[in-house]
Amino acid sequence: MSRPYEHKAVEARWQAYWEGARTFQSAEDASRPKYYCLEMFPYPSGRIHMGHVRNYAIGDVVARYKRMRGFNVLHPMGWDSFGLPAENAAIERGVHPQKWTKENIAYMRSQLRRMGLSYDWTREVTTCEPDYYKWNQWFFIKMYEKGLAYRKRSSVNWCPSCETVLANEQVEEGQCWRCDAVVIQKELEQWFFKITHYAEELLQGLTTLTGWPDRVLAMQRNWIGKSLGVEVDFPLAEPKADLPAIRIFTTRQDTIFGGTFMSVAPESPLVERLIEGRPQAASVREFVARVSRQEKAVRIAADREKEGVFTGAYAVNPFTKARIPIWVANFVLYEYGTGAIMAVPAHDQRDFDFAKQYGIPIRLVIQNPAGTLAEDRLDGAYEEQEAAGRLVNSDRFSGLPVPEAKTKIAAYVEEQGLGRRTVNYRLRDWGVSRQRYWGTPIPMIYCPACGVVPVPERDLPVELPKDVPFTGKGSSPLARAESFVQAACPKCRGPAKRETDTMDTFVDSSWYFLRYCSPQADRQPVDPAASAYWMAVDQYIGGIEHAVLHLLYARFFTKVTRDLGLTRADEPFLNLLTQGMVTKETYRCATHGWLIPTDLLGSEGEGWRCATCQGPVQKGRVEKMSKSKKNIVDPERLIETFGADTARLFSLFAAPPEKDLEWSDSGVEGASRFLGRIWRLLGDLHPQAGGPASTGEPTPRVADLRRLTHRTIKKVTDDIERDFQFNTAIAALMEFVNGLYKFAAERQADPSGSPSGAAAAEAAALREAAEALVLLLAPFAPHVAEELWEALGHPPSVAQQPWPSYDPALVASERLTIPIQVNGKLRSKIEVPADSTEEHVLALAQQDTKLSEWLQGKPPRKVIYVEKKLVNFVV
RNA sequence: GCGAGAGUGGCGGAACCGGCAGACGCGCGAGACUUAGGAUCUCGUGGGAAACCGUGGGGGUUCAAGUCCCCCCUCUCGCACCA
């Protein structure tokens, strides 16, 4: 056992053991409480990165800990394996996306195995396999049948050079990320999922997610963006038979008397109706064309100049009866509300800016408490929403505080038949069509006779054809695969065409956690009995970057799945841990840009120089590891050099999980050193020699050791239970090891022990300590723990041992150190028996000679005694 | 602008309910063992000669404040013309 610690051999040995013994395979077992621990599955980009290491190390500790606590743990892993990089590999290097993806998965799977993660690999899910994406298609059809999937025209990002739609995140500063062409907006027929159907439930459900971070809840709440307001019809001054009025949505109906004009979104079909036959028509059309050519990101920027053009048409403010002009304005969003607004320049900053620019009158209808506002002296809108503001110039509503006016006017609108109270959501339906190859084919057929026809369930999956051209140009590869496009109509058997768009890859990740419950189910995407047992996920762990999109889509799909009767879960993820980023310092040369550490000359002290040009190098900020910043550390090298246990331990110790983790070479060495210290400690102590319960006299040394053991068990357990504070749990293990070294040194200095039998008592206490240490270490550094567990004379596997428990009686100290303060400042400390009375402690404290200088013989004015904590004399 | 979070030694970070600020690790210093040490083990390590001073800054509450209250500064992240 005093052999050196060989991480490669030890880790390979136990990985093979776990696999052979199927240690981590899980099955439903109604007799035990289940625990579903899930980390976000990776995109198979080729190699794992430090973010994966951190994510999966955290999840693995949770899974292993819960297993030792007696839970039936489900801990699966899979591959989010559809997506653009695979297609780009095909375009750039001629590798088929499937080959590229499969090779990446094989490699990354081997990397994850080398990390010693406790996955049930029999449940592995790969989204690009037909037996998975078949169910995407199944969901799509079910949703189509329920009216939750529909087709409509909408505006999308379009790269004119690549001739394809780009996702928002593929547009960089208005340009195509691949060819740098300027991206334009284009109207296209697209498939949508009606996530807005669940808007209210998705919002309300957030209140049940008490195990989610506040900021993620806030982000989802903002994203859903519920607003209560009213829709009001503003009659046209010259009404048309089919267009008597323009409907607006507002949350500020209290300001309606201040509405001095209206604005319509440029994309609105209202625009054409309003300008028909008017002299303004040409200039309005020119304006609309100019605005719609602008890239969305530019147009939507909040600091964008307010621009507009008068349509020539007028409406009547239904409250003031004033004739008000109707404008087209660039800041009005067609997709939100009714695409038209009433403009109240006195109380809305955007309308104020607009009115100032075009000389439109301003009418003050809310006065501040000081009464200092005047229409001709306003230098900005008064946007008061609280009771401090009171209505003026508002007929019968004048004098009311704002909140009350909102209610009263809303009621009045309904009484008078001018409109109705309504709720608006910022959330839009989810556009899922992608003009890409490497995704799930949308299972729809267009028949000239029957129209849109879903592919019958028995014909699923609609498989991706393998033999298609990858050029990156022209329409999507599927559209040019004739044999794929041509299909028989399922209804009339006549010639028809397939949909050639594929689904957004976010669809794949919206229900994979359900699939893990029954990955082999072949009649349904998820077996209801399996999901009833395993769902919901007890702990979900992943990056904050998915705070809205993935997590919202997954919540949506869970509700759809529930309504299809396949799961009982309302929410997929009970507890969410958003781990921080892995960061590292950056270096930058003025001429050669970001540099990797091996491109640096010099040292920290004398300053860095660029190896290429000898020029000075700026030490940059600590940033998220990224290829472009050249501050990446490859986990493979880390594991190769130090082993998986060290890699895991470092990522868990250097920072609490939810905070950013700054990479540190010396920190890694520290983690490695700690494991070596444990290895040598247990090797040198020979604790296996210790017998069972001892009859010997417990010496103070033994009592101290047992107290340390039981305190450590308590501390590590508490830290894991309290929000997975692994960094402090590991710190406690380090203190434990330090204490054991001290114990060993003392025993060596005085080997006999004083009374007879002490040696046996010591051996027993030592054995207890050694076993506790190995068990507590097992979730963090599982390979070392298995090896040591065996060395202690136990059969494998430590992963299946129960978590150690502590004896509260042993945790408590017999003596306490009580700090003594004078006027709140620490002046002395006394040691007392733990069961001392207040009188006893105070008497001892007052006798303390160190205090005489501060008390100066006078009796204290006041004495504060906090039991077992401290004494404070106030003089 | 709105929302969330953060600011503590040379560094990463502890301090759970208002009760000894700086656990643990890194780094650094000293010693031991050694042919040697970048291995290992032990000890020390917030600043200051000291009185004292110290948790971004300024006020306050309290016997006692990193922690509670008020004001301010800086940084990070998210959302952002949503009517």
mmCIF file of C-alpha atoms (C1' of nucleotides) in Angstrom, chain B:
data_model
loop_
_atom_site.group_PDB
_atom_site.id
_atom_site.type_symbol
_atom_site.label_atom_id
_atom_site.label_comp_id
_atom_site.label_asym_id
_atom_site.label_seq_id
_atom_site.Cartn_x
_atom_site.Cartn_y
_atom_site.Cartn_z
ATOM 1 C "C1'" G B 1 -33.654 52.469 -18.598
ATOM 2 C "C1'" C B 2 -35.577 47.648 -16.208
ATOM 3 C "C1'" G B 3 -34.185 43.055 -13.753
ATOM 4 C "C1'" A B 4 -30.581 39.790 -11.236
ATOM 5 C "C1'" G B 5 -25.920 39.265 -8.868
ATOM 6 C "C1'" A B 6 -21.130 40.649 -7.046
ATOM 7 C "C1'" G B 7 -17.252 43.871 -4.413
ATOM 8 C "C1'" U B 8 -13.507 40.385 1.992
ATOM 9 C "C1'" G B 9 -5.458 39.234 2.597
ATOM 10 C "C1'" G B 10 -0.619 38.815 -2.688
ATOM 11 C "C1'" C B 11 -4.584 35.110 -5.317
ATOM 12 C "C1'" G B 12 -9.134 31.498 -5.360
ATOM 13 C "C1'" G B 13 -12.411 31.642 -1.598
ATOM 14 C "C1'" A B 14 -14.716 30.768 4.161
ATOM 15 C "C1'" A B 15 -17.706 33.077 7.889
ATOM 16 C "C1'" C B 16 -25.476 29.125 8.045
ATOM 17 C "C1'" C B 17 -29.672 33.179 12.823
ATOM 18 C "C1'" G B 18 -26.101 40.088 14.073
ATOM 19 C "C1'" G B 19 -21.548 37.229 18.330
ATOM 20 C "C1'" C B 20 -13.509 35.420 17.815
ATOM 21 C "C1'" A B 21 -13.207 38.288 10.157
ATOM 22 C "C1'" G B 22 -9.864 35.672 6.833
ATOM 23 C "C1'" A B 23 -11.723 28.221 7.457
ATOM 24 C "C1'" C B 24 -9.514 25.444 3.336
ATOM 25 C "C1'" G B 25 -6.360 25.828 -0.796
ATOM 26 C "C1'" C B 26 -2.665 28.549 -3.697
ATOM 27 C "C1'" G B 27 1.503 31.642 -3.182
ATOM 28 C "C1'" C B 28 5.324 33.183 0.071
ATOM 29 C "C1'" G B 29 8.907 32.530 4.429
ATOM 30 C "C1'" A B 30 11.508 29.281 7.864
ATOM 31 C "C1'" G B 31 12.873 24.435 9.354
ATOM 32 C "C1'" A B 32 13.255 18.851 8.901
ATOM 33 C "C1'" C B 33 14.482 14.647 5.806
ATOM 34 C "C1'" U B 34 17.904 14.349 1.760
ATOM 35 C "C1'" U B 35 23.677 13.611 -2.830
ATOM 36 C "C1'" A B 36 19.686 16.759 -4.508
ATOM 37 C "C1'" G B 37 14.559 18.665 -4.363
ATOM 38 C "C1'" G B 38 10.251 21.742 -8.287
ATOM 39 C "C1'" A B 39 8.960 15.302 -3.850
ATOM 40 C "C1'" U B 40 7.435 14.829 1.205
ATOM 41 C "C1'" C B 41 6.727 16.364 6.446
ATOM 42 C "C1'" U B 42 6.469 20.429 10.324
ATOM 43 C "C1'" C B 43 5.808 25.518 11.672
ATOM 44 C "C1'" G B 44 4.606 30.575 10.256
ATOM 45 C "C1'" U B 45 1.923 33.993 7.044
ATOM 46 C "C1'" G B 46 -4.235 40.583 6.734
ATOM 47 C "C1'" G B 47 -1.639 45.622 7.651
ATOM 48 C "C1'" G B 48 1.188 48.140 11.494
ATOM 49 C "C1'" A B 49 7.146 49.062 15.773
ATOM 50 C "C1'" A B 50 3.008 49.790 18.759
ATOM 51 C "C1'" A B 51 -1.506 52.006 20.213
ATOM 52 C "C1'" C B 52 -4.446 50.372 16.873
ATOM 53 C "C1'" C B 53 -6.480 49.752 11.738
ATOM 54 C "C1'" G B 54 -8.915 46.493 8.622
ATOM 55 C "C1'" U B 55 -14.744 43.133 4.569
ATOM 56 C "C1'" G B 56 -15.945 49.144 -2.291
ATOM 57 C "C1'" G B 57 -17.209 54.530 0.000
ATOM 58 C "C1'" G B 58 -20.296 57.551 3.456
ATOM 59 C "C1'" G B 59 -24.013 57.675 7.269
ATOM 60 C "C1'" G B 60 -27.228 54.916 10.837
ATOM 61 C "C1'" U B 61 -29.302 50.975 14.321
ATOM 62 C "C1'" U B 62 -26.901 47.818 18.206
ATOM 63 C "C1'" C B 63 -23.373 45.928 24.014
ATOM 64 C "C1'" A B 64 -21.761 43.850 19.200
ATOM 65 C "C1'" A B 65 -22.325 44.794 11.864
ATOM 66 C "C1'" G B 66 -18.834 41.472 6.242
ATOM 67 C "C1'" U B 67 -23.979 40.252 7.892
ATOM 68 C "C1'" C B 68 -29.593 44.741 9.329
ATOM 69 C "C1'" C B 69 -31.356 50.020 7.472
ATOM 70 C "C1'" C B 70 -30.447 54.634 4.266
ATOM 71 C "C1'" C B 71 -27.393 57.043 0.459
ATOM 72 C "C1'" C B 72 -23.468 56.540 -3.087
ATOM 73 C "C1'" C B 73 -19.494 54.191 -6.276
ATOM 74 C "C1'" U B 74 -17.583 50.192 -9.332
ATOM 75 C "C1'" C B 75 -18.043 45.688 -11.953
ATOM 76 C "C1'" U B 76 -20.578 41.295 -14.212
ATOM 77 C "C1'" C B 77 -24.750 39.030 -16.440
ATOM 78 C "C1'" G B 78 -29.649 39.114 -18.625
ATOM 79 C "C1'" C B 79 -33.590 41.971 -21.024
ATOM 80 C "C1'" A B 80 -34.291 46.248 -23.585
ATOM 81 C "C1'" C B 81 -38.769 51.143 -28.440
ATOM 82 C "C1'" C B 82 -43.350 45.258 -25.604
ATOM 83 C "C1'" A B 83 -47.404 50.624 -25.813
#
